[in-house]
Amino acid sequence: MARSITVLNLGKISYRAAWQVQRSLLQAHRNDSKNEKSFLSEQHPGDVLIICEHEPVYTVGIREREYSQDEERLKALGADFVRTDRGGLITFHGPGQLVGYPVINLKNYSLGLRKYVSSLEKVLIKTCEMFGLQGKTTKDTGVWIDERKIAAIGISCKRYITQHGVSLNCDNDLSWFDHVIPCGIKGKGVTSLSQELGRKVSLQETEPLFLNSFCDVFGCTLAADEKLAENIFLKADFIS
Amino acid sequence: MNKLLSEMRFTEEHEWVRQEGSTPHVTVGITDYAQDSLGDIVFVELPEVGSQVVEKDSIGAIESVKAVSDVYCPASGTVTEVNTELESTPEVVNTSPLEDGWLFKMELADVSSLDTLLTEKEYKDYLHGLE
């Protein structure tokens, strides 16, 4: 029987607020009485896939010592800069880029971390295929169209519950990537669905295809949960 | 190898603990199952030597293929040594998870806390249940 995952569309939301939502969902997953209950615990949200869009922000993973010199320089460009606990090096999120954060219990899918990451790559490749694009994976994690990176992946896992996720360039301004070596991979460029197809491909057009691909790869069904979304927007004091 | 395993205790977070004789000194690492499911390890974050650690707290992290997984403390005590080799060769955790890929050593606050951890057989049964 297919597992059900709740889709939570947070719209345009700051990176920090979206991360806080993930942490609240993570806490709600834990039945460990030692942990503080999150404001979402009463609702038993189960597995959730967050879809959203961010204002310009550069984020780094746990190997962040390499970027200690970059913070001020990047903030001066008008972006936020956040140090996170995910894997992967530096990346950029901004308007026009689809961001997906699955907060799921890997035990429900019998997936180890490596297989989970590869499943996310498959979701992104399937989404690109729906636009007639041939995405591929290489030894560098992420999804590529030839030598151009179209989607990035960086996640963390705490006692089987996942955090962070993927980003897929739809019609975002790619010049923000000029200021960094994306994901630490030198000599390779970035691209977007719009750039590859020579027409505007919006986040709104991409989202249903991404969700379909996610269902296919993870063997799940997706359903919205109005009450959960309401709860978050009404009760979360970290969302302005 | 069998002798090695039977002297060890395990956690549900796929850590192993090896006691030195019957002293409160132990070595901690992650199991073969863990390193296999993580993939190629590129970075290991270890606790500070001298830090007081509490059972079940997250005290380190392992990064592999864009994914970070927490390392949990198997028992309360004090960290006495960390495997500094892993800074330059984190992949040793993949190739030798039970020996050269050890993560840190600690002095247990209470030696009897080892009894609450899984035996080799219990860990194998646990793995079986995960499939």
mmCIF file of C-alpha atoms in Angstrom:
data_model
loop_
_atom_site.group_PDB
_atom_site.id
_atom_site.type_symbol
_atom_site.label_atom_id
_atom_site.label_comp_id
_atom_site.label_asym_id
_atom_site.label_seq_id
_atom_site.Cartn_x
_atom_site.Cartn_y
_atom_site.Cartn_z
ATOM 1 C CA MET A 1 0.000 0.000 0.000
ATOM 2 C CA ALA A 2 1.388 3.415 -0.947
ATOM 3 C CA ARG A 3 2.498 5.662 1.913
ATOM 4 C CA SER A 4 0.946 9.053 2.189
ATOM 5 C CA ILE A 5 3.069 12.191 2.447
ATOM 6 C CA THR A 6 1.638 15.615 3.249
ATOM 7 C CA VAL A 7 2.590 18.388 0.855
ATOM 8 C CA LEU A 8 3.130 21.667 2.618
ATOM 9 C CA ASN A 9 3.448 24.623 0.264
ATOM 10 C CA LEU A 10 4.979 27.480 2.216
ATOM 11 C CA GLY A 11 5.138 29.854 -0.787
ATOM 12 C CA LYS A 12 7.756 32.588 -0.571
ATOM 13 C CA ILE A 13 9.359 32.196 2.827
ATOM 14 C CA SER A 14 12.717 33.077 4.320
ATOM 15 C CA TYR A 15 15.296 30.266 4.409
ATOM 16 C CA ARG A 16 15.604 30.569 8.169
ATOM 17 C CA ALA A 17 11.830 30.294 8.739
ATOM 18 C CA ALA A 18 11.556 27.265 6.451
ATOM 19 C CA TRP A 19 14.399 25.609 8.375
ATOM 20 C CA GLN A 20 12.581 26.318 11.627
ATOM 21 C CA VAL A 21 9.433 24.667 10.214
ATOM 22 C CA GLN A 22 11.545 21.606 9.379
ATOM 23 C CA ARG A 23 12.946 21.517 12.907
ATOM 24 C CA SER A 24 9.443 21.761 14.361
ATOM 25 C CA LEU A 25 8.335 18.857 12.161
ATOM 26 C CA LEU A 26 11.435 16.891 13.223
ATOM 27 C CA GLN A 27 10.582 17.406 16.885
ATOM 28 C CA ALA A 28 6.986 16.360 16.230
ATOM 29 C CA HIS A 29 8.286 13.082 14.731
ATOM 30 C CA ARG A 30 10.180 12.245 17.866
ATOM 31 C CA ASN A 31 8.234 10.409 20.519
ATOM 32 C CA ASP A 32 11.213 10.739 22.809
ATOM 33 C CA SER A 33 9.862 12.378 25.945
ATOM 34 C CA LYS A 34 13.304 13.846 26.591
ATOM 35 C CA ASN A 35 12.771 16.315 23.751
ATOM 36 C CA GLU A 36 10.768 19.484 24.011
ATOM 37 C CA LYS A 37 7.462 19.099 22.219
ATOM 38 C CA SER A 38 7.132 21.215 19.092
ATOM 39 C CA PHE A 39 4.019 23.343 18.506
ATOM 40 C CA LEU A 40 3.113 20.825 15.787
ATOM 41 C CA SER A 41 3.291 17.690 17.976
ATOM 42 C CA GLU A 42 -0.448 17.560 18.710
ATOM 43 C CA GLN A 43 -1.172 17.272 14.997
ATOM 44 C CA HIS A 44 1.070 14.234 14.367
ATOM 45 C CA PRO A 45 2.073 15.552 10.941
ATOM 46 C CA GLY A 46 3.825 12.347 9.794
ATOM 47 C CA ASP A 47 5.976 12.561 6.666
ATOM 48 C CA VAL A 48 5.912 15.991 5.020
ATOM 49 C CA LEU A 49 7.261 17.409 1.762
ATOM 50 C CA ILE A 50 7.750 21.166 1.994
ATOM 51 C CA ILE A 51 7.702 23.132 -1.271
ATOM 52 C CA CYS A 52 8.759 26.771 -1.189
ATOM 53 C CA GLU A 53 10.733 29.629 -2.681
ATOM 54 C CA HIS A 54 13.332 31.819 -0.976
ATOM 55 C CA GLU A 55 14.592 35.392 -1.213
ATOM 56 C CA PRO A 56 18.296 35.491 -2.167
ATOM 57 C CA VAL A 57 20.363 33.458 0.280
ATOM 58 C CA TYR A 58 23.689 31.633 0.193
ATOM 59 C CA THR A 59 23.893 28.591 2.446
ATOM 60 C CA VAL A 60 26.808 26.391 3.459
ATOM 61 C CA GLY A 61 26.939 22.909 4.937
ATOM 62 C CA ILE A 62 28.888 21.612 7.945
ATOM 63 C CA ARG A 63 32.228 22.006 6.128
ATOM 64 C CA GLU A 64 31.856 25.736 6.613
ATOM 65 C CA ARG A 65 35.364 26.743 7.706
ATOM 66 C CA GLU A 66 36.243 27.110 4.001
ATOM 67 C CA TYR A 67 33.733 29.960 3.723
ATOM 68 C CA SER A 68 34.628 32.073 6.752
ATOM 69 C CA GLN A 69 35.989 34.818 4.450
ATOM 70 C CA ASP A 70 32.964 34.853 2.179
ATOM 71 C CA GLU A 71 30.132 35.835 4.456
ATOM 72 C CA GLU A 72 30.554 39.619 4.389
ATOM 73 C CA ARG A 73 31.308 39.684 0.671
ATOM 74 C CA LEU A 74 28.151 37.736 -0.180
ATOM 75 C CA LYS A 75 25.934 39.679 2.212
ATOM 76 C CA ALA A 76 27.140 42.890 0.554
ATOM 77 C CA LEU A 77 25.506 41.625 -2.639
ATOM 78 C CA GLY A 78 22.144 41.777 -0.859
ATOM 79 C CA ALA A 79 21.790 38.105 0.036
ATOM 80 C CA ASP A 80 21.415 36.393 3.389
ATOM 81 C CA PHE A 81 24.129 33.920 4.450
ATOM 82 C CA VAL A 82 23.247 30.906 6.581
ATOM 83 C CA ARG A 83 25.431 28.183 8.059
ATOM 84 C CA THR A 84 23.494 24.933 8.181
ATOM 85 C CA ASP A 85 23.911 21.354 9.377
ATOM 86 C CA ARG A 86 23.398 19.767 5.972
ATOM 87 C CA GLY A 87 25.848 18.007 3.688
ATOM 88 C CA GLY A 88 27.270 19.682 0.599
ATOM 89 C CA LEU A 89 29.262 22.907 0.270
ATOM 90 C CA ILE A 90 27.951 26.326 -0.794
ATOM 91 C CA THR A 91 24.824 26.949 -2.826
ATOM 92 C CA PHE A 92 22.364 29.710 -3.626
ATOM 93 C CA HIS A 93 18.580 29.925 -3.367
ATOM 94 C CA GLY A 94 16.477 32.728 -4.817
ATOM 95 C CA PRO A 95 13.173 33.703 -6.410
ATOM 96 C CA GLY A 96 12.229 31.502 -9.354
ATOM 97 C CA GLN A 97 13.963 28.439 -7.929
ATOM 98 C CA LEU A 98 11.864 25.504 -6.706
ATOM 99 C CA VAL A 99 12.989 24.293 -3.297
ATOM 100 C CA GLY A 100 11.831 20.987 -1.820
ATOM 101 C CA TYR A 101 12.434 19.818 1.760
ATOM 102 C CA PRO A 102 11.209 16.283 2.488
ATOM 103 C CA VAL A 103 10.949 15.806 6.267
ATOM 104 C CA ILE A 104 10.368 12.068 6.237
ATOM 105 C CA ASN A 105 11.193 9.026 8.330
ATOM 106 C CA LEU A 106 13.573 6.942 6.210
ATOM 107 C CA LYS A 107 12.502 3.814 8.087
ATOM 108 C CA ASN A 108 9.118 4.145 6.351
ATOM 109 C CA TYR A 109 10.835 3.721 2.979
ATOM 110 C CA SER A 110 13.593 1.270 3.967
ATOM 111 C CA LEU A 111 16.143 3.731 2.623
ATOM 112 C CA GLY A 112 19.705 4.250 3.780
ATOM 113 C CA LEU A 113 21.130 7.735 3.308
ATOM 114 C CA ARG A 114 22.957 6.958 0.084
ATOM 115 C CA LYS A 115 19.802 5.474 -1.481
ATOM 116 C CA TYR A 116 17.731 8.405 -0.269
ATOM 117 C CA VAL A 117 20.095 10.886 -1.960
ATOM 118 C CA SER A 118 20.013 8.846 -5.146
ATOM 119 C CA SER A 119 16.190 8.778 -5.002
ATOM 120 C CA LEU A 120 16.160 12.569 -4.812
ATOM 121 C CA GLU A 121 18.432 12.669 -7.860
ATOM 122 C CA LYS A 122 15.956 10.413 -9.695
ATOM 123 C CA VAL A 123 13.067 12.740 -8.801
ATOM 124 C CA LEU A 124 14.962 15.686 -10.294
ATOM 125 C CA ILE A 125 15.940 13.745 -13.413
ATOM 126 C CA LYS A 126 12.331 12.636 -13.967
ATOM 127 C CA THR A 127 11.163 16.229 -13.596
ATOM 128 C CA CYS A 128 13.667 17.386 -16.225
ATOM 129 C CA GLU A 129 12.554 14.540 -18.505
ATOM 130 C CA MET A 130 9.021 15.885 -18.384
ATOM 131 C CA PHE A 131 10.410 19.024 -20.030
ATOM 132 C CA GLY A 132 12.194 16.926 -22.624
ATOM 133 C CA LEU A 133 15.580 17.438 -20.965
ATOM 134 C CA GLN A 134 18.145 14.712 -20.385
ATOM 135 C CA GLY A 135 19.360 15.124 -16.819
ATOM 136 C CA LYS A 136 22.149 12.992 -15.442
ATOM 137 C CA THR A 137 24.114 12.306 -12.320
ATOM 138 C CA THR A 138 27.889 12.267 -12.084
ATOM 139 C CA LYS A 139 30.319 11.566 -9.271
ATOM 140 C CA ASP A 140 29.425 15.100 -8.084
ATOM 141 C CA THR A 141 26.025 14.917 -6.410
ATOM 142 C CA GLY A 142 23.293 16.925 -8.059
ATOM 143 C CA VAL A 143 21.605 16.843 -11.449
ATOM 144 C CA TRP A 144 23.323 18.004 -14.608
ATOM 145 C CA ILE A 145 22.369 18.845 -18.175
ATOM 146 C CA ASP A 146 25.691 18.045 -19.867
ATOM 147 C CA GLU A 147 28.270 20.103 -17.930
ATOM 148 C CA ARG A 148 25.721 22.505 -16.449
ATOM 149 C CA LYS A 149 24.209 21.999 -13.024
ATOM 150 C CA ILE A 150 20.441 22.403 -12.951
ATOM 151 C CA ALA A 151 19.622 21.068 -9.478
ATOM 152 C CA ALA A 152 21.431 20.817 -6.142
ATOM 153 C CA ILE A 153 21.072 18.434 -3.215
ATOM 154 C CA GLY A 154 22.149 18.780 0.416
ATOM 155 C CA ILE A 155 20.543 16.959 3.294
ATOM 156 C CA SER A 156 20.916 15.854 6.866
ATOM 157 C CA CYS A 157 19.375 13.010 8.776
ATOM 158 C CA LYS A 158 18.675 12.889 12.507
ATOM 159 C CA ARG A 159 17.630 9.476 13.813
ATOM 160 C CA TYR A 160 16.145 8.576 10.441
ATOM 161 C CA ILE A 161 14.235 11.865 10.001
ATOM 162 C CA THR A 162 15.449 13.903 7.038
ATOM 163 C CA GLN A 163 16.046 17.653 6.882
ATOM 164 C CA HIS A 164 16.928 20.039 4.018
ATOM 165 C CA GLY A 165 16.610 18.692 0.471
ATOM 166 C CA VAL A 166 16.810 19.875 -3.123
ATOM 167 C CA SER A 167 16.630 22.959 -5.297
ATOM 168 C CA LEU A 168 15.759 23.078 -9.005
ATOM 169 C CA ASN A 169 16.489 26.171 -11.118
ATOM 170 C CA CYS A 170 13.299 27.211 -12.973
ATOM 171 C CA ASP A 171 13.563 30.882 -13.999
ATOM 172 C CA ASN A 172 15.807 32.243 -11.275
ATOM 173 C CA ASP A 173 18.558 34.790 -11.928
ATOM 174 C CA LEU A 174 21.641 32.601 -12.397
ATOM 175 C CA SER A 175 24.123 35.480 -12.052
ATOM 176 C CA TRP A 176 23.990 35.038 -8.255
ATOM 177 C CA PHE A 177 25.991 31.821 -8.793
ATOM 178 C CA ASP A 178 28.847 33.809 -10.398
ATOM 179 C CA HIS A 179 30.047 34.890 -6.957
ATOM 180 C CA VAL A 180 30.750 31.397 -5.653
ATOM 181 C CA ILE A 181 31.994 28.035 -6.822
ATOM 182 C CA PRO A 182 28.609 26.252 -6.575
ATOM 183 C CA CYS A 183 28.904 23.160 -4.398
ATOM 184 C CA GLY A 184 32.675 23.607 -4.566
ATOM 185 C CA ILE A 185 32.871 22.179 -8.087
ATOM 186 C CA LYS A 186 35.242 24.225 -10.226
ATOM 187 C CA GLY A 187 34.959 24.687 -13.970
ATOM 188 C CA LYS A 188 31.323 23.728 -14.360
ATOM 189 C CA GLY A 189 28.454 26.145 -14.954
ATOM 190 C CA VAL A 190 24.889 26.326 -13.775
ATOM 191 C CA THR A 191 21.694 26.378 -15.789
ATOM 192 C CA SER A 192 17.920 26.454 -15.375
ATOM 193 C CA LEU A 193 14.873 24.979 -17.075
ATOM 194 C CA SER A 194 14.230 28.399 -18.674
ATOM 195 C CA GLN A 195 17.788 28.660 -19.950
ATOM 196 C CA GLU A 196 17.736 25.157 -21.425
ATOM 197 C CA LEU A 197 14.360 25.548 -23.101
ATOM 198 C CA GLY A 198 14.778 29.157 -24.256
ATOM 199 C CA ARG A 199 11.464 30.188 -22.698
ATOM 200 C CA LYS A 200 10.211 31.148 -19.253
ATOM 201 C CA VAL A 201 9.561 28.049 -17.178
ATOM 202 C CA SER A 202 8.085 29.179 -13.882
ATOM 203 C CA LEU A 203 8.130 27.528 -10.492
ATOM 204 C CA GLN A 204 4.325 27.240 -10.762
ATOM 205 C CA GLU A 205 4.618 25.279 -14.015
ATOM 206 C CA THR A 206 7.333 23.034 -12.564
ATOM 207 C CA GLU A 207 5.804 22.232 -9.194
ATOM 208 C CA PRO A 208 3.125 19.690 -10.242
ATOM 209 C CA LEU A 209 5.665 17.839 -12.397
ATOM 210 C CA PHE A 210 8.115 17.731 -9.494
ATOM 211 C CA LEU A 211 5.406 16.402 -7.161
ATOM 212 C CA ASN A 212 4.397 13.725 -9.695
ATOM 213 C CA SER A 213 8.001 12.607 -10.040
ATOM 214 C CA PHE A 214 8.369 12.491 -6.268
ATOM 215 C CA CYS A 215 5.324 10.171 -6.000
ATOM 216 C CA ASP A 216 6.680 7.922 -8.744
ATOM 217 C CA VAL A 217 10.128 7.521 -7.243
ATOM 218 C CA PHE A 218 9.106 7.216 -3.585
ATOM 219 C CA GLY A 219 6.030 5.112 -4.311
ATOM 220 C CA CYS A 220 3.836 7.415 -2.257
ATOM 221 C CA THR A 221 0.720 9.533 -2.596
ATOM 222 C CA LEU A 222 0.745 13.230 -1.781
ATOM 223 C CA ALA A 223 -2.038 15.181 -0.108
ATOM 224 C CA ALA A 224 -2.333 18.739 1.153
ATOM 225 C CA ASP A 225 -3.229 19.343 4.785
ATOM 226 C CA GLU A 226 -4.959 22.679 5.238
ATOM 227 C CA LYS A 227 -4.983 22.455 9.022
ATOM 228 C CA LEU A 228 -1.241 21.862 9.188
ATOM 229 C CA ALA A 229 -0.537 24.828 6.925
ATOM 230 C CA GLU A 230 -2.931 26.997 8.958
ATOM 231 C CA ASN A 231 -1.312 25.911 12.196
ATOM 232 C CA ILE A 232 2.113 26.845 10.958
ATOM 233 C CA PHE A 233 1.175 30.257 9.655
ATOM 234 C CA LEU A 234 -0.930 31.165 12.685
ATOM 235 C CA LYS A 235 1.181 29.789 15.499
ATOM 236 C CA ALA A 236 4.753 30.057 14.248
ATOM 237 C CA ASP A 237 6.149 33.261 15.684
ATOM 238 C CA PHE A 238 9.234 32.927 13.503
ATOM 239 C CA ILE A 239 7.311 33.539 10.280
ATOM 240 C CA SER A 240 6.956 37.250 9.639
ATOM 241 C CA MET B 1 36.779 -10.947 13.076
ATOM 242 C CA ASN B 2 34.184 -12.985 14.962
ATOM 243 C CA LYS B 3 36.091 -12.532 18.190
ATOM 244 C CA LEU B 4 36.231 -8.767 17.583
ATOM 245 C CA LEU B 5 32.466 -8.556 17.116
ATOM 246 C CA SER B 6 31.590 -10.661 20.108
ATOM 247 C CA GLU B 7 33.540 -8.336 22.424
ATOM 248 C CA MET B 8 31.579 -5.355 21.160
ATOM 249 C CA ARG B 9 28.296 -3.765 22.058
ATOM 250 C CA PHE B 10 26.036 -1.885 19.658
ATOM 251 C CA THR B 11 23.384 0.825 19.522
ATOM 252 C CA GLU B 12 20.293 1.207 17.346
ATOM 253 C CA GLU B 13 22.049 4.185 15.772
ATOM 254 C CA HIS B 14 24.612 1.731 14.370
ATOM 255 C CA GLU B 15 27.500 2.598 16.660
ATOM 256 C CA TRP B 16 29.786 -0.019 18.178
ATOM 257 C CA VAL B 17 31.499 0.194 21.553
ATOM 258 C CA ARG B 18 34.600 -1.835 22.462
ATOM 259 C CA GLN B 19 35.682 -1.995 26.095
ATOM 260 C CA GLU B 20 39.359 -2.200 27.084
ATOM 261 C CA GLY B 21 39.442 -5.244 29.352
ATOM 262 C CA SER B 22 37.072 -4.478 32.184
ATOM 263 C CA THR B 23 38.145 -0.840 32.545
ATOM 264 C CA PRO B 24 35.779 2.111 32.020
ATOM 265 C CA HIS B 25 37.725 2.981 28.847
ATOM 266 C CA VAL B 26 35.999 2.289 25.540
ATOM 267 C CA THR B 27 36.469 2.961 21.832
ATOM 268 C CA VAL B 28 33.467 3.995 19.704
ATOM 269 C CA GLY B 29 32.857 3.790 15.963
ATOM 270 C CA ILE B 30 30.122 3.107 13.423
ATOM 271 C CA THR B 31 29.247 -0.317 12.053
ATOM 272 C CA ASP B 32 29.745 -1.745 8.593
ATOM 273 C CA TYR B 33 25.991 -1.441 8.001
ATOM 274 C CA ALA B 34 26.209 2.282 8.785
ATOM 275 C CA GLN B 35 29.183 3.025 6.543
ATOM 276 C CA ASP B 36 27.577 1.084 3.701
ATOM 277 C CA SER B 37 24.274 2.892 3.949
ATOM 278 C CA LEU B 38 25.989 6.289 4.154
ATOM 279 C CA GLY B 39 28.115 5.915 1.036
ATOM 280 C CA ASP B 40 31.524 7.535 0.526
ATOM 281 C CA ILE B 41 32.403 9.511 3.631
ATOM 282 C CA VAL B 42 33.970 12.896 2.969
ATOM 283 C CA PHE B 43 33.994 14.552 6.369
ATOM 284 C CA VAL B 44 33.844 13.537 10.018
ATOM 285 C CA GLU B 45 33.021 15.972 12.841
ATOM 286 C CA LEU B 46 34.232 14.674 16.199
ATOM 287 C CA PRO B 47 33.646 15.777 19.803
ATOM 288 C CA GLU B 48 36.274 17.774 21.705
ATOM 289 C CA VAL B 49 38.755 15.858 23.834
ATOM 290 C CA GLY B 50 37.891 16.431 27.471
ATOM 291 C CA SER B 51 34.207 17.143 26.851
ATOM 292 C CA GLN B 52 31.592 15.601 29.141
ATOM 293 C CA VAL B 53 29.090 13.737 27.020
ATOM 294 C CA VAL B 54 25.652 12.380 27.777
ATOM 295 C CA GLU B 55 24.109 9.168 26.505
ATOM 296 C CA LYS B 56 21.975 9.625 23.383
ATOM 297 C CA ASP B 57 23.141 13.197 22.780
ATOM 298 C CA SER B 58 24.359 14.060 19.314
ATOM 299 C CA ILE B 59 28.130 14.509 19.659
ATOM 300 C CA GLY B 60 29.430 14.435 16.128
ATOM 301 C CA ALA B 61 28.466 14.121 12.484
ATOM 302 C CA ILE B 62 29.515 12.228 9.381
ATOM 303 C CA GLU B 63 29.090 13.678 5.905
ATOM 304 C CA SER B 64 28.813 11.477 2.831
ATOM 305 C CA VAL B 65 27.594 12.356 -0.665
ATOM 306 C CA LYS B 66 25.838 15.604 0.354
ATOM 307 C CA ALA B 67 24.193 14.005 3.410
ATOM 308 C CA VAL B 68 25.067 14.581 7.052
ATOM 309 C CA SER B 69 24.229 11.995 9.674
ATOM 310 C CA ASP B 70 24.577 12.612 13.404
ATOM 311 C CA VAL B 71 26.788 10.450 15.597
ATOM 312 C CA TYR B 72 25.176 9.712 18.962
ATOM 313 C CA CYS B 73 26.839 9.171 22.300
ATOM 314 C CA PRO B 74 26.347 5.537 23.376
ATOM 315 C CA ALA B 75 26.895 6.204 27.079
ATOM 316 C CA SER B 76 27.716 9.084 29.401
ATOM 317 C CA GLY B 77 31.317 9.928 30.241
ATOM 318 C CA THR B 78 34.314 11.969 29.117
ATOM 319 C CA VAL B 79 35.904 11.979 25.669
ATOM 320 C CA THR B 80 39.590 11.040 26.057
ATOM 321 C CA GLU B 81 40.831 10.821 22.485
ATOM 322 C CA VAL B 82 39.562 11.389 18.942
ATOM 323 C CA ASN B 83 40.813 9.801 15.735
ATOM 324 C CA THR B 84 42.631 12.750 14.177
ATOM 325 C CA GLU B 85 43.551 10.641 11.117
ATOM 326 C CA LEU B 86 39.971 11.073 9.947
ATOM 327 C CA GLU B 87 40.533 14.761 9.280
ATOM 328 C CA SER B 88 42.717 13.957 6.273
ATOM 329 C CA THR B 89 41.417 10.466 5.452
ATOM 330 C CA PRO B 90 37.703 10.276 6.354
ATOM 331 C CA GLU B 91 37.290 7.411 3.873
ATOM 332 C CA VAL B 92 38.999 5.089 6.379
ATOM 333 C CA VAL B 93 35.615 4.891 8.116
ATOM 334 C CA ASN B 94 34.304 3.193 4.952
ATOM 335 C CA THR B 95 37.247 0.841 4.440
ATOM 336 C CA SER B 96 37.832 -0.123 8.079
ATOM 337 C CA PRO B 97 34.791 0.846 10.169
ATOM 338 C CA LEU B 98 35.532 -1.560 13.040
ATOM 339 C CA GLU B 99 39.268 -0.901 13.382
ATOM 340 C CA ASP B 100 41.242 1.962 11.809
ATOM 341 C CA GLY B 101 38.001 3.932 11.295
ATOM 342 C CA TRP B 102 37.313 4.250 15.051
ATOM 343 C CA LEU B 103 35.855 7.671 15.901
ATOM 344 C CA PHE B 104 36.682 8.479 19.517
ATOM 345 C CA LYS B 105 37.587 7.007 22.882
ATOM 346 C CA MET B 106 35.913 7.791 26.141
ATOM 347 C CA GLU B 107 35.943 7.017 29.840
ATOM 348 C CA LEU B 108 32.519 5.849 30.944
ATOM 349 C CA ALA B 109 30.885 7.476 33.938
ATOM 350 C CA ASP B 110 29.362 4.108 34.763
ATOM 351 C CA VAL B 111 30.757 0.852 33.329
ATOM 352 C CA SER B 112 27.447 -0.929 33.858
ATOM 353 C CA SER B 113 25.847 1.316 31.236
ATOM 354 C CA LEU B 114 27.415 -1.065 28.674
ATOM 355 C CA ASP B 115 24.930 -3.721 29.776
ATOM 356 C CA THR B 116 22.058 -1.667 28.373
ATOM 357 C CA LEU B 117 23.552 -1.725 24.873
ATOM 358 C CA LEU B 118 22.819 -4.397 22.269
ATOM 359 C CA THR B 119 24.911 -7.556 22.044
ATOM 360 C CA GLU B 120 26.190 -8.727 18.659
ATOM 361 C CA LYS B 121 23.210 -11.067 18.295
ATOM 362 C CA GLU B 122 20.694 -8.417 19.336
ATOM 363 C CA TYR B 123 22.222 -5.969 16.835
ATOM 364 C CA LYS B 124 22.061 -8.560 14.042
ATOM 365 C CA ASP B 125 18.402 -9.225 14.878
ATOM 366 C CA TYR B 126 17.783 -5.477 14.843
ATOM 367 C CA LEU B 127 19.361 -5.182 11.371
ATOM 368 C CA HIS B 128 17.218 -8.045 10.167
ATOM 369 C CA GLY B 129 14.140 -6.200 11.370
ATOM 370 C CA LEU B 130 15.127 -3.117 9.384
ATOM 371 C CA GLU B 131 15.122 -4.885 6.035
#
